[in-house]
CSV table of C-alpha atoms in Angstrom, one decimal:
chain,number,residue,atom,x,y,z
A,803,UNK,CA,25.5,1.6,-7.3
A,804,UNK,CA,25.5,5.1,-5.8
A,805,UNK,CA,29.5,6.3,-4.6
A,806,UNK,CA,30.5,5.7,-1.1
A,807,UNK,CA,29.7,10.1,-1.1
A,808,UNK,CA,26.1,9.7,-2.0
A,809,UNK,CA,25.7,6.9,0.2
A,810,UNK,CA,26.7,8.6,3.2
A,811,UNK,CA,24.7,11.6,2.2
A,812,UNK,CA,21.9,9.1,1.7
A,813,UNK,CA,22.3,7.2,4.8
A,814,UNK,CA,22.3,10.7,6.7
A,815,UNK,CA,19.5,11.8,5.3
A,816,UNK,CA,17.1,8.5,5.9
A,817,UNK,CA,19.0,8.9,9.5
A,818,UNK,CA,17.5,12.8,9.5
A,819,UNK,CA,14.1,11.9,8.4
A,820,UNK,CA,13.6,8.9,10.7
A,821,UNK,CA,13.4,11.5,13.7
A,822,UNK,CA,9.5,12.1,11.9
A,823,UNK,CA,8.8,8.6,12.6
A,824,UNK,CA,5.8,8.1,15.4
A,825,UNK,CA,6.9,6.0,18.7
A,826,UNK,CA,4.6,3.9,20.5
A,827,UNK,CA,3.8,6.1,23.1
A,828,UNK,CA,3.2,8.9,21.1
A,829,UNK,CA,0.5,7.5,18.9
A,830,UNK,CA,-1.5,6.9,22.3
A,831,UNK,CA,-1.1,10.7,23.1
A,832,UNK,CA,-2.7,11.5,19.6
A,833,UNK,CA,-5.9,10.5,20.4
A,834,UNK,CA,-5.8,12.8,22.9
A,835,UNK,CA,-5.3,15.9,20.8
A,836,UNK,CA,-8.2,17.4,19.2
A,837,UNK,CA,-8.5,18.6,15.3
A,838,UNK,CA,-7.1,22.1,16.1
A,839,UNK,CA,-4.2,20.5,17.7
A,840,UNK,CA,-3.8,17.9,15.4
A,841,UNK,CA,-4.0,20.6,12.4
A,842,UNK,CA,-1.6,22.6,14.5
A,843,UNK,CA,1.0,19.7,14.9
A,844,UNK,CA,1.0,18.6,11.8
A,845,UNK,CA,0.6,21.4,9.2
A,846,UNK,CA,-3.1,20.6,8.2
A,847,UNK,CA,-4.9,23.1,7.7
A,848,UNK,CA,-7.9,21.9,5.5
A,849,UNK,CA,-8.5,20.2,8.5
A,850,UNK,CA,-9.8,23.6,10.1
A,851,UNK,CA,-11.4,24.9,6.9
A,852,UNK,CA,-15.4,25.3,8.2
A,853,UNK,CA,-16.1,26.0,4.5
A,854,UNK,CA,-15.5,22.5,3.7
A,855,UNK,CA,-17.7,19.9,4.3
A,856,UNK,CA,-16.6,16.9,6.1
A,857,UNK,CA,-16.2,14.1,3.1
A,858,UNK,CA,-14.1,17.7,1.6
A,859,UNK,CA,-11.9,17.9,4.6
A,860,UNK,CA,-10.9,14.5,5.4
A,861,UNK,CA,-10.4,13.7,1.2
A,862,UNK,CA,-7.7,17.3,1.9
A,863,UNK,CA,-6.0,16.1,4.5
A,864,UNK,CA,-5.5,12.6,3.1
A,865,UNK,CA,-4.3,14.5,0.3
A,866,UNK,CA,-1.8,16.6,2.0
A,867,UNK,CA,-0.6,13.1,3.9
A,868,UNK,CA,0.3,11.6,0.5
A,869,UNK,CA,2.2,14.8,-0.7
A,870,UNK,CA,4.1,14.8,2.6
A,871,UNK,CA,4.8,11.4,2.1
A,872,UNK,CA,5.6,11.6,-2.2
A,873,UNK,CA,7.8,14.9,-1.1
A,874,UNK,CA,10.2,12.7,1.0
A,875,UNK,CA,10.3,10.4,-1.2
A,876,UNK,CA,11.6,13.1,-4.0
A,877,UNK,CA,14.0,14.2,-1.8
A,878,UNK,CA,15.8,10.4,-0.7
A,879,UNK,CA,15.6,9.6,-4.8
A,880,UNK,CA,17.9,12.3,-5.8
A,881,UNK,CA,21.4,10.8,-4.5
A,882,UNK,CA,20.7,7.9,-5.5
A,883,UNK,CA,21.8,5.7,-8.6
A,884,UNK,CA,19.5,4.9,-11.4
A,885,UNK,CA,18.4,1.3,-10.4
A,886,UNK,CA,18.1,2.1,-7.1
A,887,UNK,CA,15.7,5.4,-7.7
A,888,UNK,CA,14.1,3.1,-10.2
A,889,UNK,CA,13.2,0.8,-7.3
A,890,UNK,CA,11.8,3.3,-4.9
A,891,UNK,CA,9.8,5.3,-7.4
A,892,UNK,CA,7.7,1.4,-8.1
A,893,UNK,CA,7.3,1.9,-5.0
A,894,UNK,CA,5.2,5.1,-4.4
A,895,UNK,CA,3.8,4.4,-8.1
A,896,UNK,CA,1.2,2.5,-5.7
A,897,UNK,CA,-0.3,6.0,-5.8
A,898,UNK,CA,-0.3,6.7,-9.3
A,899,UNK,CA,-2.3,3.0,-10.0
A,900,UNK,CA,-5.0,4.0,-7.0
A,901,UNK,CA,-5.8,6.7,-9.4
A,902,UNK,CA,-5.8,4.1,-12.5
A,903,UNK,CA,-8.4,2.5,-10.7
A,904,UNK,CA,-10.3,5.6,-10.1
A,905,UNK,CA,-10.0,6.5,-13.7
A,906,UNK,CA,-11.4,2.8,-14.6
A,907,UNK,CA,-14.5,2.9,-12.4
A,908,UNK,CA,-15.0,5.9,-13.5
A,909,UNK,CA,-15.3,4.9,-17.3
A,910,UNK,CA,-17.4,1.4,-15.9
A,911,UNK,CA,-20.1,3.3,-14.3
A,912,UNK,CA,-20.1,6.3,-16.2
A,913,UNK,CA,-19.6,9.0,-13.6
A,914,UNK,CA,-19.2,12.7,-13.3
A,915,UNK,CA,-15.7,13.9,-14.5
A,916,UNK,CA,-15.7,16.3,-11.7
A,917,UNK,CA,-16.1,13.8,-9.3
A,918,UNK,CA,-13.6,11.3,-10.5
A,919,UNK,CA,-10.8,14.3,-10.5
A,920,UNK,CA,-12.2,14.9,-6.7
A,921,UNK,CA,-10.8,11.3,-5.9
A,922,UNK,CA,-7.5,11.5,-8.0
A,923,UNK,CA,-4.3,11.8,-5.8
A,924,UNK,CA,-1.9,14.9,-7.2
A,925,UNK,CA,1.4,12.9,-7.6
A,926,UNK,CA,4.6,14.5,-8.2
A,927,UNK,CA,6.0,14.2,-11.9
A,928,UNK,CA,8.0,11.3,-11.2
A,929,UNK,CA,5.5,8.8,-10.4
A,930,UNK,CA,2.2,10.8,-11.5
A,931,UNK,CA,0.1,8.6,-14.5
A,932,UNK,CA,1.9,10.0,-18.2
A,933,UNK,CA,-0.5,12.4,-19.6
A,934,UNK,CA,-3.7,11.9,-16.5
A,935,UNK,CA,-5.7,14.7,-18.4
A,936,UNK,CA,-5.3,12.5,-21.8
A,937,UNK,CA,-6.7,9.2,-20.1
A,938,UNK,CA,-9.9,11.3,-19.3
A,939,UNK,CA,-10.6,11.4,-23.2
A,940,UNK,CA,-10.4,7.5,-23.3
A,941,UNK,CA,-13.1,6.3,-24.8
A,942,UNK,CA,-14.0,3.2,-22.4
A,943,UNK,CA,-11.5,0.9,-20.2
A,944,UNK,CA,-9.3,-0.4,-23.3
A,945,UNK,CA,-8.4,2.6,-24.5
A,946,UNK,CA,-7.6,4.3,-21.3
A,947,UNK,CA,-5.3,1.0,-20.9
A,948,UNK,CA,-3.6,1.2,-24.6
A,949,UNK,CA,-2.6,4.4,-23.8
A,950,UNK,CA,-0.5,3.7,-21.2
A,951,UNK,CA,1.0,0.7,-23.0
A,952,UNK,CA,4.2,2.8,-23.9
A,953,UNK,CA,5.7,4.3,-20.6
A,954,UNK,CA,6.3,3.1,-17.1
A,955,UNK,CA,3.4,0.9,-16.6
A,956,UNK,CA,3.2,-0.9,-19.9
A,957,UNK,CA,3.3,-4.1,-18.3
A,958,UNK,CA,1.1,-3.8,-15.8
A,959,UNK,CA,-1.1,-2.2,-18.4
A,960,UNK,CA,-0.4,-4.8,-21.1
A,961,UNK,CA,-1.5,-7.5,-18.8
A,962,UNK,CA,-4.2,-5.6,-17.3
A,963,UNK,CA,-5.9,-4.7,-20.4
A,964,UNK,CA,-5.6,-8.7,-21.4
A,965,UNK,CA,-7.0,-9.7,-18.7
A,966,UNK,CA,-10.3,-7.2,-19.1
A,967,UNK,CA,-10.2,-8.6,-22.6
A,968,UNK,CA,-11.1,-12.3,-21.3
A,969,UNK,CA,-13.3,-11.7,-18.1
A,970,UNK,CA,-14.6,-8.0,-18.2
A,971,UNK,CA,-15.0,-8.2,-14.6
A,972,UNK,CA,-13.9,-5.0,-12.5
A,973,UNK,CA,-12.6,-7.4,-9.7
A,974,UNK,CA,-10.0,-9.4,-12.1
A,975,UNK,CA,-9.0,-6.2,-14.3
A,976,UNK,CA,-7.9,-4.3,-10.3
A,977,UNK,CA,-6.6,-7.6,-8.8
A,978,UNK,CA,-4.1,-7.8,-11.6
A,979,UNK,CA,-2.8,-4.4,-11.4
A,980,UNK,CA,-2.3,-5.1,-8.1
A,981,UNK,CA,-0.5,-8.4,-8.7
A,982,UNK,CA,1.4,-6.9,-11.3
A,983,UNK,CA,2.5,-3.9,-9.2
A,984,UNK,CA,4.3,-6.3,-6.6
A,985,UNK,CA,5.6,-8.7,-9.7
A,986,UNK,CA,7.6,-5.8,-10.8
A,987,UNK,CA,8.9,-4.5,-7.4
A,988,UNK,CA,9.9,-7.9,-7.3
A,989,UNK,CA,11.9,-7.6,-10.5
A,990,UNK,CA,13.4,-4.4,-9.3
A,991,UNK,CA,14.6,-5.8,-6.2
A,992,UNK,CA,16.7,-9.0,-8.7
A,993,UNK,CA,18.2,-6.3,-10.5
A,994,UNK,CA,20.3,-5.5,-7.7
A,995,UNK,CA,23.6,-7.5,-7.3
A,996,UNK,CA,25.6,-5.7,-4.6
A,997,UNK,CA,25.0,-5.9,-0.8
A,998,UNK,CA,21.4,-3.9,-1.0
A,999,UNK,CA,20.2,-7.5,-2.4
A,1000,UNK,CA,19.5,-9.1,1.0
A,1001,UNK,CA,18.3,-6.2,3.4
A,1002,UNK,CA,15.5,-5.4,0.1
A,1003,UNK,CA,15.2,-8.8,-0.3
A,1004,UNK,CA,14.1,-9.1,3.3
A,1005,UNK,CA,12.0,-6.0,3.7
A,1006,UNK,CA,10.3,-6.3,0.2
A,1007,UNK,CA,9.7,-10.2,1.2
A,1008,UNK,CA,8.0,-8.8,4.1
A,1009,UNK,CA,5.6,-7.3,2.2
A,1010,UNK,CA,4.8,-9.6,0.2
A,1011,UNK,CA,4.2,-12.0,3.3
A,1012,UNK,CA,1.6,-9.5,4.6
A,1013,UNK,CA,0.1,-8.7,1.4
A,1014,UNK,CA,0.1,-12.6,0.1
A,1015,UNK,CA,-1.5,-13.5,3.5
A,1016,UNK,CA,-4.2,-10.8,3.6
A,1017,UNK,CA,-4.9,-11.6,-0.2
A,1018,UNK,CA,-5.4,-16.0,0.3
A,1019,UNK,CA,-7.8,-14.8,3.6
A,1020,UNK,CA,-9.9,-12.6,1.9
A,1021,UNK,CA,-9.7,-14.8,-1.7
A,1022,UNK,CA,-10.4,-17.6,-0.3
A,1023,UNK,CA,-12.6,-17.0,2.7
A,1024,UNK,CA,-14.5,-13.8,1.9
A,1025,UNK,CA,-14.7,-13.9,-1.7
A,1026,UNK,CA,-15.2,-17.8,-1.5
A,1027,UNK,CA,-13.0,-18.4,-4.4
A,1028,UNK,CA,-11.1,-21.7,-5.7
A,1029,UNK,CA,-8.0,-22.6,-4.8
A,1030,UNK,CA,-6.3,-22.3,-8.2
A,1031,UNK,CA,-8.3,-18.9,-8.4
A,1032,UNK,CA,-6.6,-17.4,-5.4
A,1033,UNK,CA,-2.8,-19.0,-6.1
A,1034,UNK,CA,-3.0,-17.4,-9.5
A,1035,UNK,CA,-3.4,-13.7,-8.0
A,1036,UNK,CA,-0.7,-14.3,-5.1
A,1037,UNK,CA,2.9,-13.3,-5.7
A,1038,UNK,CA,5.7,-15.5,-4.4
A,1039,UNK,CA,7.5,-14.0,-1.5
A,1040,UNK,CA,11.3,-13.8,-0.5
A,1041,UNK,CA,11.3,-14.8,2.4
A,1042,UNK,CA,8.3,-17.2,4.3
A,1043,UNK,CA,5.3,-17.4,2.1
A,1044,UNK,CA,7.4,-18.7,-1.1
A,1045,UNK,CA,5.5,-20.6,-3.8
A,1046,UNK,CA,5.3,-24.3,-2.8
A,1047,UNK,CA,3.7,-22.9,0.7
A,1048,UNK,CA,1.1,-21.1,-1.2
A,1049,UNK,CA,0.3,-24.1,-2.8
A,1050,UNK,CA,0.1,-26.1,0.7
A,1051,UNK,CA,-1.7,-23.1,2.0
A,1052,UNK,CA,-4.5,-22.3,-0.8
A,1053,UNK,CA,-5.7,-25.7,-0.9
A,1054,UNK,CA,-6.3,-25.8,3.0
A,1055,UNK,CA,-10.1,-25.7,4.1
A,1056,UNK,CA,-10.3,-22.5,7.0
A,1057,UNK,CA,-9.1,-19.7,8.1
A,1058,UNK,CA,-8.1,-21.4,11.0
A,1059,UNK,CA,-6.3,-24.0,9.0
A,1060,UNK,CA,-4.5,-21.4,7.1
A,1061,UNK,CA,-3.3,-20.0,10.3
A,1062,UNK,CA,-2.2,-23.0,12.3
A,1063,UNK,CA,-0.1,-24.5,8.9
A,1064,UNK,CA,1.8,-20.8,9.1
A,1065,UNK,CA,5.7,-21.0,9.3
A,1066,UNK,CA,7.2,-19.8,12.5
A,1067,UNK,CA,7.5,-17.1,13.2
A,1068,UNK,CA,3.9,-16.2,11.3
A,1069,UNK,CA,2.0,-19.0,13.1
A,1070,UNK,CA,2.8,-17.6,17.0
A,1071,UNK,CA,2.1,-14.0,15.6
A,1072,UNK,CA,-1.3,-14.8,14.2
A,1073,UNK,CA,-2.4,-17.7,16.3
A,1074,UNK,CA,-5.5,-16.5,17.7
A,1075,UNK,CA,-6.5,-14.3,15.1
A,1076,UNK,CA,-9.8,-14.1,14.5
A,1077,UNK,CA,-10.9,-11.8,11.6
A,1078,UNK,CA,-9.1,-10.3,8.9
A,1079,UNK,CA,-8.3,-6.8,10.4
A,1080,UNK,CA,-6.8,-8.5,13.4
A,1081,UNK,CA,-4.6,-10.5,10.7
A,1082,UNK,CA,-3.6,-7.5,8.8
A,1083,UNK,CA,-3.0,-5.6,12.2
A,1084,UNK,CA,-0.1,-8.8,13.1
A,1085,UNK,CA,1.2,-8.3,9.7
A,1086,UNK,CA,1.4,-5.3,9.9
A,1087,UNK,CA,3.8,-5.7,13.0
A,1088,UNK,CA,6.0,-8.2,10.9
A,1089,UNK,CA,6.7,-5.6,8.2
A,1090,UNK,CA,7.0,-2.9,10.7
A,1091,UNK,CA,9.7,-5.2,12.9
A,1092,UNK,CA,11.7,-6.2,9.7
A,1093,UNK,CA,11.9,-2.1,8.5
A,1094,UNK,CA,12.7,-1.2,11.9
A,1095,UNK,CA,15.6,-3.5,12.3
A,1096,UNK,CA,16.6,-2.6,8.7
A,1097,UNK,CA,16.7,1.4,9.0
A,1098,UNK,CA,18.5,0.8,12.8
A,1099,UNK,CA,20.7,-1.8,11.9
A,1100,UNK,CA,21.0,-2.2,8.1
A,1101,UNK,CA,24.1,-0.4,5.6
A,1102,UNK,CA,22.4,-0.5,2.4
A,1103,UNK,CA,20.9,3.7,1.8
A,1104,UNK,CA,18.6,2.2,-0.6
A,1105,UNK,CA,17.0,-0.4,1.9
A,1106,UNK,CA,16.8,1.7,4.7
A,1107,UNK,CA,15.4,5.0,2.4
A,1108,UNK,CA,12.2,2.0,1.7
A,1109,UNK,CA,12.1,0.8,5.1
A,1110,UNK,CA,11.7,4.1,6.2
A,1111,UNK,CA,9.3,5.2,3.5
A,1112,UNK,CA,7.3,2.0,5.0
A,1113,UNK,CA,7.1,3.1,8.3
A,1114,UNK,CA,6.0,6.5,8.0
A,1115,UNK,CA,3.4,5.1,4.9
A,1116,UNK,CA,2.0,3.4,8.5
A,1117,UNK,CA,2.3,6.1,10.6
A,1118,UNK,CA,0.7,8.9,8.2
A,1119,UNK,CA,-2.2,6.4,7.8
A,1120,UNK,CA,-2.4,5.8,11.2
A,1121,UNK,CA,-2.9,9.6,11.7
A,1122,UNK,CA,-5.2,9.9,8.8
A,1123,UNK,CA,-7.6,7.3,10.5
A,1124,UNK,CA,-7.4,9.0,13.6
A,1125,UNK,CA,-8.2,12.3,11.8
A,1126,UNK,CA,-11.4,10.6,9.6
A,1127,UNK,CA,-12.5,9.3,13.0
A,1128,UNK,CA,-12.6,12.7,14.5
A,1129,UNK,CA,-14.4,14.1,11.4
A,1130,UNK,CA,-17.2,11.2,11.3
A,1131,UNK,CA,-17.7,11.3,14.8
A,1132,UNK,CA,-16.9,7.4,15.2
A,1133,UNK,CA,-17.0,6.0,19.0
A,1134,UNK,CA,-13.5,6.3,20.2
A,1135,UNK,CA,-13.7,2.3,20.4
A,1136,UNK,CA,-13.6,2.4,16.3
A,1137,UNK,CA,-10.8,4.8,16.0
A,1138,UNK,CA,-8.4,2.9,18.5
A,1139,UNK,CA,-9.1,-0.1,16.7
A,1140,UNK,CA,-8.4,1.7,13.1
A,1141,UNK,CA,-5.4,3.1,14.9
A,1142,UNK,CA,-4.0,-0.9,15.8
A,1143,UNK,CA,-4.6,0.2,19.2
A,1144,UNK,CA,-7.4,-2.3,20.6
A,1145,UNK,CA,-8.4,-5.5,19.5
A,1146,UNK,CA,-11.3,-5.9,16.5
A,1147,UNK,CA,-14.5,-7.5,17.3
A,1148,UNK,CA,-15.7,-8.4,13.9
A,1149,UNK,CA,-16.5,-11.6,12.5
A,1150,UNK,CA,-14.5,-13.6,10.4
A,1151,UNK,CA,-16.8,-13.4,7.6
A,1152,UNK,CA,-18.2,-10.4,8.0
A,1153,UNK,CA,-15.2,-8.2,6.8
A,1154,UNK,CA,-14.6,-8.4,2.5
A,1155,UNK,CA,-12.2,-5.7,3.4
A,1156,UNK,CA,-9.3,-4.9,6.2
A,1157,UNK,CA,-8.2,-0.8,6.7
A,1158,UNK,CA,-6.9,0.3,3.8
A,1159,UNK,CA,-8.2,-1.8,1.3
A,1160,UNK,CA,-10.0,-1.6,-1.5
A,1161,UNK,CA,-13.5,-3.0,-1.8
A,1162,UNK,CA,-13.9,-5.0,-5.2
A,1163,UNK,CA,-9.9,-6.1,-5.1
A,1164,UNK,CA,-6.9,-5.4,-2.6
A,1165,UNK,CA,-5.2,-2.0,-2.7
A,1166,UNK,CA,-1.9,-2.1,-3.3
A,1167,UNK,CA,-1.2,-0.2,-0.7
């Protein structure tokens, strides 16, 4: 555990950085800046780069979110003790496996090199893919996999590359990085055994309720596989979605049956749902109510520093989709609903995907 010093430092500094965090009333008003303003307001300027065409500047400014976003992270990891910066760097590794991914499709359909560094995030050091420029010599998908056996993600690696082994499906070999990502946050979390176990506990429990959620919906419904299918890739949460309620819920016929058989306080948040982005966008609000009351009213630097990495994860996206919106020229209709600020119209079975996933398997973001 940090000293009580580093705590307080870390505590004011989570306290210092929170003042960044978007308020209700000021995401409405960003829809009514334009892209020199927004550029202006937020330091973006890619975003005003005429040289650039429009895929160029919105893949820049989703760039420049993520280092914004990677930089705080640095900067709350350095007080902290080595479990605990442990923890948070799993965390924003989510970043480093996007580009896995990349990398693998990539190697599956054979693409350009230059344009499979043109989707690669630059990461810091600390949670950046060991030796990126090395996995571009990989031969094919096992290789790339074995070499990354020995360092940070062996074992979502390990597991990955087994699974390829078996199926050599794209959609198994992503949706087990992805399950693998949130079985070792959950690990990092059980290494704790002072008073940070609860408040991350709660908060990372949150997560996996959304994500666990999201995943059965889109498993099940979407992707129209089995039961057993879909409770194999889920992760057991903390806190409401635990294992023997997966089980209950996996096995249930609908969407709307899934919905209704919800624990409270899940089943008054998304009764009425009616599509998968209007699921993810009540989920959403259940992680960011749990991280709010965490950074107000929590002790714990370490839980607070991820609940506040959460929330501004949210709000930087939330800008981001704004900002594509702008650059695609989408109906304003489309951006408020990107931005969680109208209700989706979409079919249940129309959308494979919510914002911010993946298409063949869920981001782990």
């Amino acid at each position: 555990m940090t000293s009580a010093a580093d705590q307080a430092y870390l505590n004011t500094r989570v306290s210092v950085l929170a003042t960044r965090l978007f308020d209700p009333r000021e995401i409405t008003e960003l829809t009514q800046l334009t892209l020199e303003e927004l550029a202006e307001r937020f330091g973006l300027s890619p975003l005003l780069d005429q040289q650039l065409g429009g895929r160029a500047r919105s893949r820049a400014v989703e760039q420049a979110l993520i280092q914004t976003l990677m930089a705080e992270l640095t900067v709350l990891v350095r007080p902290m003790s080595a479990g605990e910066r442990s923890l948070i760097l799993s965390w924003g590794r989510q970043y480093a496996l996007a580009n896995l991914k990349t990398l693998i499709r990539g190697k599956l359909h054979d693409l350009d090199r230059r344009e499979i560094r043109e989707n690669l995030y630059d990461l810091p050091p600390n949670v950046r893919l060991p030796s990126q420029d090395d996995l571009f010599q990989a031969e094919n998908v096992l290789e790339l996999l074995r070499q990354l056996e020995g360092g940070p993600y062996s074992l979502i690696a390990r597991q990955a590359r087994e699974i390829f082994e078996q199926k050599r499906e794209a959609f198994a070999l992503e949706a087990t990085i992805d399950q693998r990502y949130y079985a070792v946050l959950v690990r990092q979390v059980l290494q704790f055994h002072d008073a940070g176990l609860y408040p991350l506990q709660e908060l990372v429990g949150a997560l996996l309720d959304r994500v666990d959620l999201l995943w059965l919906l889109r498993f099940r419904f979407s992707y129209r596989l089995s039961p057993s299918e879909t409770f194999y890739q889920l992760v057991p949460s903390f806190r409401l979605l635990h294992r023997e309620r997966l089980l209950s819920l996996v096995n249930l016929e609908t969407f709307e049956q899934v919905l209704a058989a919800l624990p409270p306080p899940l089943d008054a948040r998304l009764a009425g749902s009616i599509n998968l982005i209007d699921a993810q966008k009540r989920m959403n609000a259940h992680v960011c109510e749990c991280a709010w009351r965490i950074l107000h009213h929590g002790r714990s630097g370490v839980a607070r520093a991820l609940a506040y990495l959460i929330l501004r994860e949210m709000d930087l996206f939330l800008l981001f989709a704004l900002i594509q919106g702008r650059l695609l020229e989408l109906p304003s209709q489309l951006v408020d609903i990107a931005m969680e600020l109208a209700e989706p119209t979409c079919p249940v079975g129309t959308m494979g995907t919510a914002q911010g996933t993946g298409s063949q398997a869920p981001d782990v973001r």
